[in-house]
mmCIF file of C-alpha atoms and ligand atoms in Angstrom:
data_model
loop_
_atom_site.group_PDB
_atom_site.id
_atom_site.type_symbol
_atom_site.label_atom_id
_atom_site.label_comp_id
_atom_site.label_asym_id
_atom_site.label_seq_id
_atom_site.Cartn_x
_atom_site.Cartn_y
_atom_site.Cartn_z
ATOM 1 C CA UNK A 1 0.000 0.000 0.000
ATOM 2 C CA UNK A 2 1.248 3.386 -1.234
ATOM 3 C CA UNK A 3 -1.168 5.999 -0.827
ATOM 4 C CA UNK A 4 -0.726 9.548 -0.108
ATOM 5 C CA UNK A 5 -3.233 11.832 2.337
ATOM 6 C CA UNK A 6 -3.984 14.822 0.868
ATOM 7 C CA UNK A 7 -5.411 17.914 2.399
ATOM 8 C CA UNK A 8 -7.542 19.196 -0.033
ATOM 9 C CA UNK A 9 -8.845 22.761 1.656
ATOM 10 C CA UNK A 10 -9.235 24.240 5.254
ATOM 11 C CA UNK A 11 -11.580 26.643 6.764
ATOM 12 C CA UNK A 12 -12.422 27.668 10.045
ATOM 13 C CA UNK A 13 -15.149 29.872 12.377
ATOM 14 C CA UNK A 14 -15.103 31.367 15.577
ATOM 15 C CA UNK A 15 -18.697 32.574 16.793
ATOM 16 C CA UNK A 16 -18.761 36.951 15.976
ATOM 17 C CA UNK A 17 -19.268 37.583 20.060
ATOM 18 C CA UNK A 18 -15.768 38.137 21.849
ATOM 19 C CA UNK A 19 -15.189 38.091 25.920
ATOM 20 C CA UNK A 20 -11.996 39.797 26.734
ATOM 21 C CA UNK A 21 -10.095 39.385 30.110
ATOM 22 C CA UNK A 22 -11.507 42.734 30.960
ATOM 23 C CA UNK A 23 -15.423 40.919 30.785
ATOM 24 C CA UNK A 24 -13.800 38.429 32.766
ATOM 25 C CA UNK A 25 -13.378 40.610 35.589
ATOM 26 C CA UNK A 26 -16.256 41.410 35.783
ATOM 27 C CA UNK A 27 -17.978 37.721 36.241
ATOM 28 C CA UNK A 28 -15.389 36.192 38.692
ATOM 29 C CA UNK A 29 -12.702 37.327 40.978
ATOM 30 C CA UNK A 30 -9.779 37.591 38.491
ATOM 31 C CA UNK A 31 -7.248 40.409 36.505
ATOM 32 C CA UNK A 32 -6.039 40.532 32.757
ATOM 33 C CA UNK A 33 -2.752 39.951 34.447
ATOM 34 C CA UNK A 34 -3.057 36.956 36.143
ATOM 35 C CA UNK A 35 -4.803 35.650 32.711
ATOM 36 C CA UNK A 36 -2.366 36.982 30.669
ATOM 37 C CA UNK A 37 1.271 35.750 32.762
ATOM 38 C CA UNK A 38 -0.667 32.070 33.637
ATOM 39 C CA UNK A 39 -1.953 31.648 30.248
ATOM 40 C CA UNK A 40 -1.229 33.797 27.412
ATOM 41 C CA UNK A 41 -4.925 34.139 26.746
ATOM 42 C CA UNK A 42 -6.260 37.981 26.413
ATOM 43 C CA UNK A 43 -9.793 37.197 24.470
ATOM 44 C CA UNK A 44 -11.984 34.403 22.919
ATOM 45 C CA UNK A 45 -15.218 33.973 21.080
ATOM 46 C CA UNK A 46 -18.224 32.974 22.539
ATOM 47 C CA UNK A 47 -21.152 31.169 20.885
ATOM 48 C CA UNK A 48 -24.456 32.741 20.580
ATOM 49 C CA UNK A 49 -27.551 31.206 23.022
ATOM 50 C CA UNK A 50 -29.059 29.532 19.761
ATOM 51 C CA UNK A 51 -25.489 28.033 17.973
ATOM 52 C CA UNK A 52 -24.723 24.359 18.845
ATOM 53 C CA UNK A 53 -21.578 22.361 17.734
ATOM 54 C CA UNK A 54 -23.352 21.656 13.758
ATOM 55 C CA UNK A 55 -23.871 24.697 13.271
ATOM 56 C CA UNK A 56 -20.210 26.056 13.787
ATOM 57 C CA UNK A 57 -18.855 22.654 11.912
ATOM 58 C CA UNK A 58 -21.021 23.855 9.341
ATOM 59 C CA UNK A 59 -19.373 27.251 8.794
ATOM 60 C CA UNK A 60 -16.357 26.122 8.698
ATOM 61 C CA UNK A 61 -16.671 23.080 6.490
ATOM 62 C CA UNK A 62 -18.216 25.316 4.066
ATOM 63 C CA UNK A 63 -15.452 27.329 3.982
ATOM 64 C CA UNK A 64 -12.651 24.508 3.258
ATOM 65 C CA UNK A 65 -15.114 22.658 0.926
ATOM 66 C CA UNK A 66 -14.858 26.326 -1.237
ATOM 67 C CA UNK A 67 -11.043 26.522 -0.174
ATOM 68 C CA UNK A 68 -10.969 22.552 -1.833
ATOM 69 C CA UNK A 69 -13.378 23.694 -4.751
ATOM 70 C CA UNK A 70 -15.388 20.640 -3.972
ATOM 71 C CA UNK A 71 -19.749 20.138 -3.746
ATOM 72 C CA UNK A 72 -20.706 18.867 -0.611
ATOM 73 C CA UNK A 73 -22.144 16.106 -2.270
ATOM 74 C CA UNK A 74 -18.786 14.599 -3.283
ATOM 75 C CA UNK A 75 -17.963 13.538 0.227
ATOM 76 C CA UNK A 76 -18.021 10.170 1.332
ATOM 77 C CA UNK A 77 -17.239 10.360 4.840
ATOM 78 C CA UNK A 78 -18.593 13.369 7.327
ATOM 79 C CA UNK A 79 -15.839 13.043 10.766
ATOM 80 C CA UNK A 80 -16.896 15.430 13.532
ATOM 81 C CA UNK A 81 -14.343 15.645 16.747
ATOM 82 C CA UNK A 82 -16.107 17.150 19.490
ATOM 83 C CA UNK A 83 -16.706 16.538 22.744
ATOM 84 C CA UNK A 84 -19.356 19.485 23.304
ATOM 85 C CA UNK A 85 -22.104 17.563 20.874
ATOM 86 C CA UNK A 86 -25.123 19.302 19.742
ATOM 87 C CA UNK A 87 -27.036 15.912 21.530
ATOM 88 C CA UNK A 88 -25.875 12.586 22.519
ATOM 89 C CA UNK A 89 -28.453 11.111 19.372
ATOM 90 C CA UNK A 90 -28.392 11.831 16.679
ATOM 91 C CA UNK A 91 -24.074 12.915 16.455
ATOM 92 C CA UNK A 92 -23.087 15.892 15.379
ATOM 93 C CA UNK A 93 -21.240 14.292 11.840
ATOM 94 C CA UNK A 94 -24.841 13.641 10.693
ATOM 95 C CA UNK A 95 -26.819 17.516 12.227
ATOM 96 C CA UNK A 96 -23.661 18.754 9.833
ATOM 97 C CA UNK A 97 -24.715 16.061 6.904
ATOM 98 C CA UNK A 98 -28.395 17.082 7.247
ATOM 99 C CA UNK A 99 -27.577 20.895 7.049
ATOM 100 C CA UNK A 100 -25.380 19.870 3.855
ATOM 101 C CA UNK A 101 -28.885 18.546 2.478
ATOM 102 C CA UNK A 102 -26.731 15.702 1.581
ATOM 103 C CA UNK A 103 -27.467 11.920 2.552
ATOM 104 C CA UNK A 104 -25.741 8.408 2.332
ATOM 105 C CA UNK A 105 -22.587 9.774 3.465
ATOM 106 C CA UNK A 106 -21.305 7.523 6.450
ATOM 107 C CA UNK A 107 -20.793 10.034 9.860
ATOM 108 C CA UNK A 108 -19.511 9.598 12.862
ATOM 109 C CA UNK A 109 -17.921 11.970 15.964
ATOM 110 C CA UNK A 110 -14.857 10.655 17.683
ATOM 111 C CA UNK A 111 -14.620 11.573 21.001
ATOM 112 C CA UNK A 112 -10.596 12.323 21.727
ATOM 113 C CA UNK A 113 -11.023 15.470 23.545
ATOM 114 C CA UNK A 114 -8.808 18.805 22.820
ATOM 115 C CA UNK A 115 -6.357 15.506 20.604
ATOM 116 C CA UNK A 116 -9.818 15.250 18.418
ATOM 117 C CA UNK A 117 -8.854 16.832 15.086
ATOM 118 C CA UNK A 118 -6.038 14.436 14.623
ATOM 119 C CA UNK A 119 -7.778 11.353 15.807
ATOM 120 C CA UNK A 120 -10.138 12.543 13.153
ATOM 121 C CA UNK A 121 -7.588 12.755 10.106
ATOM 122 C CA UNK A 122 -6.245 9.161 11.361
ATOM 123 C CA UNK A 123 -9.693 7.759 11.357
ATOM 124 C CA UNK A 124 -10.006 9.563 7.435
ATOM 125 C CA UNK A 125 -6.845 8.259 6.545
ATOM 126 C CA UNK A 126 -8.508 4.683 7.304
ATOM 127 C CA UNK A 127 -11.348 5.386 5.567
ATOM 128 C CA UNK A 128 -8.913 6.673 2.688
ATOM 129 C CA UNK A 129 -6.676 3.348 2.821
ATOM 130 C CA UNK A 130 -9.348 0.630 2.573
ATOM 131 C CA UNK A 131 -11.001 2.655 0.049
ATOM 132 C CA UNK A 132 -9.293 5.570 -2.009
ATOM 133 C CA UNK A 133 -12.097 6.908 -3.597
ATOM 134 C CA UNK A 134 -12.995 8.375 -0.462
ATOM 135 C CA UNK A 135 -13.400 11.664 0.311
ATOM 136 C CA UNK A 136 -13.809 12.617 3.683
ATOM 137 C CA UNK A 137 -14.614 15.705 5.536
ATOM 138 C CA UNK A 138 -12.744 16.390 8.903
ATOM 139 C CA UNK A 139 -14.413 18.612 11.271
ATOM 140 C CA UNK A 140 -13.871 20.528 14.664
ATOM 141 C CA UNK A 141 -15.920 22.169 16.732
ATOM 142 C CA UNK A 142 -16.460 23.358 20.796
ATOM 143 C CA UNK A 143 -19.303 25.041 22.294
ATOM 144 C CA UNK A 144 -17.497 24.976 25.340
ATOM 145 C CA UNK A 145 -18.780 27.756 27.159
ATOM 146 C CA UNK A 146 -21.908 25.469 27.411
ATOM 147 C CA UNK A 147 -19.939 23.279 29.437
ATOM 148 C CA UNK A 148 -18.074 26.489 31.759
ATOM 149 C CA UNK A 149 -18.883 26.678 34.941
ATOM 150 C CA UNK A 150 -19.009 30.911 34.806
ATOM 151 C CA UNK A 151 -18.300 30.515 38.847
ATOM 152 C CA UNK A 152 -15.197 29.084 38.616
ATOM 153 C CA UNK A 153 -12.183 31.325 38.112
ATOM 154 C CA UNK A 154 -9.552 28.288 37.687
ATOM 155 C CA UNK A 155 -11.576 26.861 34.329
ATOM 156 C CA UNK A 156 -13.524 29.313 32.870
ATOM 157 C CA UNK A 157 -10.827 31.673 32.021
ATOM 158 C CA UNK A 158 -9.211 29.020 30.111
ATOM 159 C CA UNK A 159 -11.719 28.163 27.198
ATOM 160 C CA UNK A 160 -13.544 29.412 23.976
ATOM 161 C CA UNK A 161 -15.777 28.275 21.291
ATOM 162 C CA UNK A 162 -14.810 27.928 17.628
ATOM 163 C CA UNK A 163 -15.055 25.174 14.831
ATOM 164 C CA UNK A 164 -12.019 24.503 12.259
ATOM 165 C CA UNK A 165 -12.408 21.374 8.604
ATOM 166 C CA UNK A 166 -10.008 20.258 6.338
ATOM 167 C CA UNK A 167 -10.849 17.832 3.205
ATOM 168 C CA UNK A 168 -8.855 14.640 2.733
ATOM 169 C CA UNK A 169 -8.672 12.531 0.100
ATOM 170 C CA UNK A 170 -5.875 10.394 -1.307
ATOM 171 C CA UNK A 171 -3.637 11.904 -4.248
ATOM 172 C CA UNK A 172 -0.200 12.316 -5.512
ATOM 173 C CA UNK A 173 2.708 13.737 -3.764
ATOM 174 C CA UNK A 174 3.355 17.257 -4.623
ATOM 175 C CA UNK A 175 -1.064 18.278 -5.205
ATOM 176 C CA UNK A 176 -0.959 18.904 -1.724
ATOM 177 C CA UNK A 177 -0.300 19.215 1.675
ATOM 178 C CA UNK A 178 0.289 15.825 2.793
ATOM 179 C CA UNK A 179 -0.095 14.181 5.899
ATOM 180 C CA UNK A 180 2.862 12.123 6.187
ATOM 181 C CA UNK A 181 2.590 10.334 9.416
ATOM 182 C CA UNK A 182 0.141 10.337 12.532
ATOM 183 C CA UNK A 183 0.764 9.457 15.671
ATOM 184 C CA UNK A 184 -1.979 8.170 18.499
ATOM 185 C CA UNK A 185 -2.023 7.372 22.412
ATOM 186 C CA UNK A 186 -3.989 7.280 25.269
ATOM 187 C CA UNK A 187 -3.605 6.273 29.055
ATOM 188 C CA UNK A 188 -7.478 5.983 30.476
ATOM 189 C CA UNK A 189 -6.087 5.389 34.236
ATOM 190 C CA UNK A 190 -5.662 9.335 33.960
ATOM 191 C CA UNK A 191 -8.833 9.797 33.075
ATOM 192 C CA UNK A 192 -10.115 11.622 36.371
ATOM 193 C CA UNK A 193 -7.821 14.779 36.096
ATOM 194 C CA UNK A 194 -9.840 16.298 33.230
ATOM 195 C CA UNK A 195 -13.204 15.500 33.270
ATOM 196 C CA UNK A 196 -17.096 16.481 32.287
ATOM 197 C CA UNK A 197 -18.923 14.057 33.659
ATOM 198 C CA UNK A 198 -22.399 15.338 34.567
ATOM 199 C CA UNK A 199 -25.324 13.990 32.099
ATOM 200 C CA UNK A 200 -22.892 10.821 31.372
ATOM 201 C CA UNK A 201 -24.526 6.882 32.092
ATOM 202 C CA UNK A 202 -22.463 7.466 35.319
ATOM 203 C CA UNK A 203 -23.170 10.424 36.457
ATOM 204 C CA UNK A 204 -26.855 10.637 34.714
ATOM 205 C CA UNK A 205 -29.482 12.961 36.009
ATOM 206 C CA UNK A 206 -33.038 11.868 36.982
ATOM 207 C CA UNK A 207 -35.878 14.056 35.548
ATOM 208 C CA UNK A 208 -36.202 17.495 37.014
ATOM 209 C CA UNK A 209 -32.555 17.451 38.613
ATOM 210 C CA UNK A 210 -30.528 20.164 38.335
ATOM 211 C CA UNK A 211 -27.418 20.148 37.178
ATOM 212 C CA UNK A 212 -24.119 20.112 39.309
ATOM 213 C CA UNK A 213 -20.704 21.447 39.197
ATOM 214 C CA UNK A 214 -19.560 17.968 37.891
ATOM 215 C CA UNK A 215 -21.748 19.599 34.363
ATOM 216 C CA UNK A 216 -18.775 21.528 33.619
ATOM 217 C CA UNK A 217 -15.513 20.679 32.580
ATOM 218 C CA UNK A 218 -13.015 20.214 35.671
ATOM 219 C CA UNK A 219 -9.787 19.788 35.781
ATOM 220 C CA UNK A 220 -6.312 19.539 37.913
ATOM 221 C CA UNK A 221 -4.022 22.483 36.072
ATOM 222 C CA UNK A 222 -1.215 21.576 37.240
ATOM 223 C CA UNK A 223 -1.036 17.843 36.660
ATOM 224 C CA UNK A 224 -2.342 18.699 33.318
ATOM 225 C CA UNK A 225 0.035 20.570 32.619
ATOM 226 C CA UNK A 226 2.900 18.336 33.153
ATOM 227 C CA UNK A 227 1.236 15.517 31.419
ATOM 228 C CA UNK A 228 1.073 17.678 28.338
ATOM 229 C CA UNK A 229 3.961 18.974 27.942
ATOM 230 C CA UNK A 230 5.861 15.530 28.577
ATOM 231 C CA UNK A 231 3.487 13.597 26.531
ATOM 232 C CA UNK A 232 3.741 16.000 23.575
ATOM 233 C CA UNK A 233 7.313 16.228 23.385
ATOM 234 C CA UNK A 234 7.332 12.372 23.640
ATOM 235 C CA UNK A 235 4.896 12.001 20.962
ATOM 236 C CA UNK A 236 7.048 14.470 18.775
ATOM 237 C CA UNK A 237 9.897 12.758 19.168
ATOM 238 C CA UNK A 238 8.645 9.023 18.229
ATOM 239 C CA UNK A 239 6.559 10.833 15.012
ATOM 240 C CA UNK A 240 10.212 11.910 13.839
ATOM 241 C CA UNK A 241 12.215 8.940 14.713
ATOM 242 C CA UNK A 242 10.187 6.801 12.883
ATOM 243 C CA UNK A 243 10.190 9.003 10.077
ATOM 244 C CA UNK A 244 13.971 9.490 9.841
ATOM 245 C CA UNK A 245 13.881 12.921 10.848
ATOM 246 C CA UNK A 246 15.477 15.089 13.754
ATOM 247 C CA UNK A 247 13.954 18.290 15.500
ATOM 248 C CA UNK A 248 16.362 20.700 13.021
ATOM 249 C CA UNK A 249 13.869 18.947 10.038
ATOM 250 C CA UNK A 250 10.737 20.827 11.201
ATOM 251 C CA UNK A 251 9.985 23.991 9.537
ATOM 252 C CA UNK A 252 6.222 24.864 11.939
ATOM 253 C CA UNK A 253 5.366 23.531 14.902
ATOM 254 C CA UNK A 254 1.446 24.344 15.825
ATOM 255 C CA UNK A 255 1.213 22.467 18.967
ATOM 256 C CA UNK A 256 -2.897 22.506 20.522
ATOM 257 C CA UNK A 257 -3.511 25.648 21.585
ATOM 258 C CA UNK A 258 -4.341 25.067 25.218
ATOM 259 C CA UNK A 259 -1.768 27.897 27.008
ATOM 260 C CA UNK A 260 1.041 29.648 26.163
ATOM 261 C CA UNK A 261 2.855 28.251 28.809
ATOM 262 C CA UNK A 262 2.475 25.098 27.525
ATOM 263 C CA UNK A 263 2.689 25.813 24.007
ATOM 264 C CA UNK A 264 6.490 27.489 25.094
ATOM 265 C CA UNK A 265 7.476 24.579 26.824
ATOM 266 C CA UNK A 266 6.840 22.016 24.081
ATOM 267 C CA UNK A 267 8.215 24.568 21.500
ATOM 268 C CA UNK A 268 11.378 24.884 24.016
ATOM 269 C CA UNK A 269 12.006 20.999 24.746
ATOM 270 C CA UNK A 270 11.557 20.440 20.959
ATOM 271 C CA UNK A 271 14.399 22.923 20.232
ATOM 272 C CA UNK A 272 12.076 24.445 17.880
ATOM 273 C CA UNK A 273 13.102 28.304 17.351
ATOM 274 C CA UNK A 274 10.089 30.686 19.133
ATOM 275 C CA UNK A 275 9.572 32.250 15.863
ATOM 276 C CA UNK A 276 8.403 28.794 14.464
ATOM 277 C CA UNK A 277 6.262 28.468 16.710
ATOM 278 C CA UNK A 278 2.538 29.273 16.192
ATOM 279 C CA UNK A 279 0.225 30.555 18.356
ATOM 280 C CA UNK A 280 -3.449 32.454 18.017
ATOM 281 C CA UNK A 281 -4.715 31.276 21.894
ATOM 282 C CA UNK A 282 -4.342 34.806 22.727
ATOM 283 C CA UNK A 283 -7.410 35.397 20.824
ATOM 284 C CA UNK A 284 -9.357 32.109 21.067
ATOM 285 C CA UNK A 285 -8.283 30.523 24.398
ATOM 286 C CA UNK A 286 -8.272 26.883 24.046
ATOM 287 C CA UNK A 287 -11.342 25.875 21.815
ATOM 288 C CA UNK A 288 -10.314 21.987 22.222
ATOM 289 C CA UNK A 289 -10.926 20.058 18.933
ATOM 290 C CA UNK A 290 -11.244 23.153 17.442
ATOM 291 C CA UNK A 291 -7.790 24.398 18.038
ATOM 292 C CA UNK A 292 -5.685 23.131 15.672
ATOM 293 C CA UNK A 293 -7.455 23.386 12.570
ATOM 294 C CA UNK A 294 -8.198 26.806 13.256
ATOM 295 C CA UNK A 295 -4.625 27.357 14.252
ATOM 296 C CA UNK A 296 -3.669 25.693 10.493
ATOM 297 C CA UNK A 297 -5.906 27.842 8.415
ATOM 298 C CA UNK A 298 -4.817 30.904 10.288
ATOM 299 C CA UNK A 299 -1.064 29.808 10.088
ATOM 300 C CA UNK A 300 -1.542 29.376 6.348
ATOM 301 C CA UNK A 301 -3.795 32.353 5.627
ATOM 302 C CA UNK A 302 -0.988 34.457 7.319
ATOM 303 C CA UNK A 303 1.789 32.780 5.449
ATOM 304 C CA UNK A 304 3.323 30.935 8.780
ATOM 305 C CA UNK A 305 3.383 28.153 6.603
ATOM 306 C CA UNK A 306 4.254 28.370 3.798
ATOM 307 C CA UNK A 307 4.686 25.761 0.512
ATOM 308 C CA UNK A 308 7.608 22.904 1.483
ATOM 309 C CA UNK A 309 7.272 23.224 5.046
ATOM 310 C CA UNK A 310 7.568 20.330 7.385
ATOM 311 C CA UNK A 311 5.031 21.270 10.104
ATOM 312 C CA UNK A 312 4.737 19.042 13.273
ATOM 313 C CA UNK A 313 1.124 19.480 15.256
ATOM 314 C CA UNK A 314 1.661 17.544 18.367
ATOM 315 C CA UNK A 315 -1.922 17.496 20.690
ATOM 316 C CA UNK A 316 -3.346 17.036 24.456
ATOM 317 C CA UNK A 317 -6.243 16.546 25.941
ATOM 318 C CA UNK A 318 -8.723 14.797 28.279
ATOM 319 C CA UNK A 319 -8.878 10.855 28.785
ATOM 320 C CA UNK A 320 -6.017 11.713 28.414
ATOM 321 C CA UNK A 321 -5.431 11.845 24.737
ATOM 322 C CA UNK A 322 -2.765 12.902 22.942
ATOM 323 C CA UNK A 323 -1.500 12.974 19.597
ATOM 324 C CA UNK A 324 1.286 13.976 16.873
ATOM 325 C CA UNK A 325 0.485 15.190 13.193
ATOM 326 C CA UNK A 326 3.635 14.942 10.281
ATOM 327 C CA UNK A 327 2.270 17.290 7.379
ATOM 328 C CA UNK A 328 4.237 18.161 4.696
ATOM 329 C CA UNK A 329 3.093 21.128 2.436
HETATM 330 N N1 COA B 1 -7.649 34.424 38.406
HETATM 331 C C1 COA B 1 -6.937 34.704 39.508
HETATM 332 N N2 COA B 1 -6.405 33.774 40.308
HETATM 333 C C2 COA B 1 -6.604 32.492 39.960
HETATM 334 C C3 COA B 1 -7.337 32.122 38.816
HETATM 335 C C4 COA B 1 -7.882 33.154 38.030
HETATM 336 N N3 COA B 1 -8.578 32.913 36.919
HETATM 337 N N4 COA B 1 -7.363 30.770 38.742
HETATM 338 C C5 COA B 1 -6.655 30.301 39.773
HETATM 339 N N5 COA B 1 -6.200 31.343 40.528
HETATM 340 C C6 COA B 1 -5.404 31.284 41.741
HETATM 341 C C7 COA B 1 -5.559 29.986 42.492
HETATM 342 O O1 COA B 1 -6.709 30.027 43.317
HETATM 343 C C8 COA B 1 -4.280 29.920 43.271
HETATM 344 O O2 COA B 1 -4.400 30.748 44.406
HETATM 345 P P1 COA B 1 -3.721 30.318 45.814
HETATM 346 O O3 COA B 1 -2.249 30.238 45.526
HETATM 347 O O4 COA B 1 -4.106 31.437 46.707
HETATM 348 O O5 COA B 1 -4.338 29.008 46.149
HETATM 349 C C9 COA B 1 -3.262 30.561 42.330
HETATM 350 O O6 COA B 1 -4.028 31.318 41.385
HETATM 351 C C10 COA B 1 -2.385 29.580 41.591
HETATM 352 O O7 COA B 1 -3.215 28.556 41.047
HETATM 353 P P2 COA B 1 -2.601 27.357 40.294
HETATM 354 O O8 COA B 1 -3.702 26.474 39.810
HETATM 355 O O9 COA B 1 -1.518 26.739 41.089
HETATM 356 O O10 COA B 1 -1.931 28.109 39.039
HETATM 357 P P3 COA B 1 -1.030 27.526 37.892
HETATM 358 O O11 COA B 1 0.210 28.324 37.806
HETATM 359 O O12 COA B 1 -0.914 26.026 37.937
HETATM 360 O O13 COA B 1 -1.893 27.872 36.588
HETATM 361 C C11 COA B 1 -3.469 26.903 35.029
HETATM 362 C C12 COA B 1 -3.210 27.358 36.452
HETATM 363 C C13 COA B 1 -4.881 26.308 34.969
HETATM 364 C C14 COA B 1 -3.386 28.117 34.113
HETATM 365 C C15 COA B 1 -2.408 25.860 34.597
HETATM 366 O O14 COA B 1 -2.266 24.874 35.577
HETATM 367 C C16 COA B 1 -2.748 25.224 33.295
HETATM 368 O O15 COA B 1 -2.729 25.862 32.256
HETATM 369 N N6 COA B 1 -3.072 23.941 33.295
HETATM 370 C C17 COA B 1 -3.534 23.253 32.096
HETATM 371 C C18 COA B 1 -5.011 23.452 31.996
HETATM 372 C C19 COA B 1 -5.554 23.174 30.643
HETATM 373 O O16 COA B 1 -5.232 23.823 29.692
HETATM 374 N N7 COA B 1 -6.416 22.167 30.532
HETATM 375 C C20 COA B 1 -6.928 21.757 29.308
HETATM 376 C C21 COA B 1 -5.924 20.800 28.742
HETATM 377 S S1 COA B 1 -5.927 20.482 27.124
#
């Protein structure tokens, strides 16, 4: 088997309302600074009261579809990572299918956390290798603030909504960016350091219950934090090495957009110059799934990347989950 991934087109959407730190301050006991120095974050987008998760994946798949010059009715596969669903039933892969006005088209969400944009392009690239034909959209999106406890100064400083897509298909070298290599991993027995469990089988509520603080998403920071970083520099490194490549090969690095901090570190232990590095959480906090295909089609938009580069996307998230992305463009 010898067949090449090809991202066709990219597109992304961040809902039009932004909350800077300075709204912040006003809704819990915080400062720009302490946002800012912790986290790098100084604004993100929050959805409107009437946008779910489809409708955001929608935006933004329309725009890489355009970006790919492709119908929607040429896809064969509809991938959603999210783990803010518009329901649990019916997923969010077919709400984005049914607002296509397209049908037949096999959909599914994957459920990989803030690591669910490249769990996504590994499931397409399956999809793509038993049958080449296909054609599969790949598609982000958070409506996290749904899921923010707005009492809770540690978390909900941290997060923002947005959706991001890419096309993939399989191709020839050269027509393309091309994903060279993906990396996956997991360890479940960490599961209980970042968590939204409220309105789960476990934690299910009984008719006319109110919700609880375990709703939201909750999380230890710090142990998060050094999970991350170590697991994404790990990741990195085994992506390379089994590629026959060294850190001084990678042109971009576009690492989940979860904190600068964290983003700094992996870009420091990687050796990868600061000014390869990219970074837009400043202005979207982290938008999980959503992050790094939003962080792609801004990085290309802006000429970050550019044509040739070798740009390494290593990911975090809960479960935990975390993954490593090889593109070439
Ligand atoms: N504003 C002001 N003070 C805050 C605050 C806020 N928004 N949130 C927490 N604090 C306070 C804490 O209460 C604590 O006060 P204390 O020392 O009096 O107890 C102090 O700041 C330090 O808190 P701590 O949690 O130790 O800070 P930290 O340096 O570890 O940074 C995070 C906190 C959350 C920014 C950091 O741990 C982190 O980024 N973790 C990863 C989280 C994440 O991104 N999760 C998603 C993963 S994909």
């Amino acid at each position: 088997m010898n067949t090449h991934f090809i991202l066709r087109g990219f597109g992304r959407y961040a809902p039009e309302r932004v909350m800077t730190n300075a709204d912040l301050e006003k809704i819990v006991d915080t400062s720009d600074e302490w946002i800012t120095t912790r986290t790098g974050i100084k604004e993100r987008h929050i959805a409107a009261d009437d946008q779910a998760a489809s409708d955001m994946a929608y935006e933004a798949a329309k725009v890489a579809l355009a970006d790919a010059g492709m119908d929607a009715s040429e896809l064969t596969h509809i991938v959603c990572g999210t783990f803010t669903p518009d329901a649990m039933v019916p997923s969010t892969a077919c709400r984005i299918q049914e607002k296509f006005g397209i049908k037949g088209q096999a959909c599914v969400d994957i459920a990989a956390a803030c690591s669910g944009f490249v769990y996504a392009l590994e499931t397409a690239r399956g999809y793509i290798a038993l049958n080449p034909d296909s054609k599969v959209l790949v598609v982000t999106s958070e409506v996290i603030s749904r899921r923010m406890n707005w009492e809770d100064r540690t978390t909900c400083v941290l997060f923002g909504d947005a959706a991001g897509a890419a096309i993939v298909t399989a191709g020839e070298p050269g027509e393309g960016p091309e994903i060279k290599d993906i990396r996956l991993a997991a360890d479940g027995s960490l599961g209980d350091l970042l968590t939204v469990n409220g309105g789960g089988s476990r934690y299910a509520y009984k008719l006319g219950e109110t919700v609880g603080e375990e709703f939201f998403v909750q999380f230890q920071g710090r142990e998060v934090f050094k999970h991350a970083v170590r697991n994404m520099c790990g990741i990195c490194e085994t992506v390379l090495k089994d590629n026959g490549m060294v850190k001084a090969d990678v042109d971009v690095l576009i690492p989940h957009q979860a904190n600068w901090r964290i983003i700094d570190a992996v870009g420091r232990k990687l050796e990868i110059p600061a000014e390869r590095v990219f970074s837009n959480v400043d202005r979207y906090g982290n938008t999980s799934a959503a992050s790094v295909p939003v962080a792609l089609s801004e990085a290309l938009d802006t000429e970050f990347v550019k044509k040739g580069d070798t740009v390494l996307i290593p990911t975090f998230g809960g479960g935990f989950t975390w993954a490593a992305a090889l593109i070439q463009f």
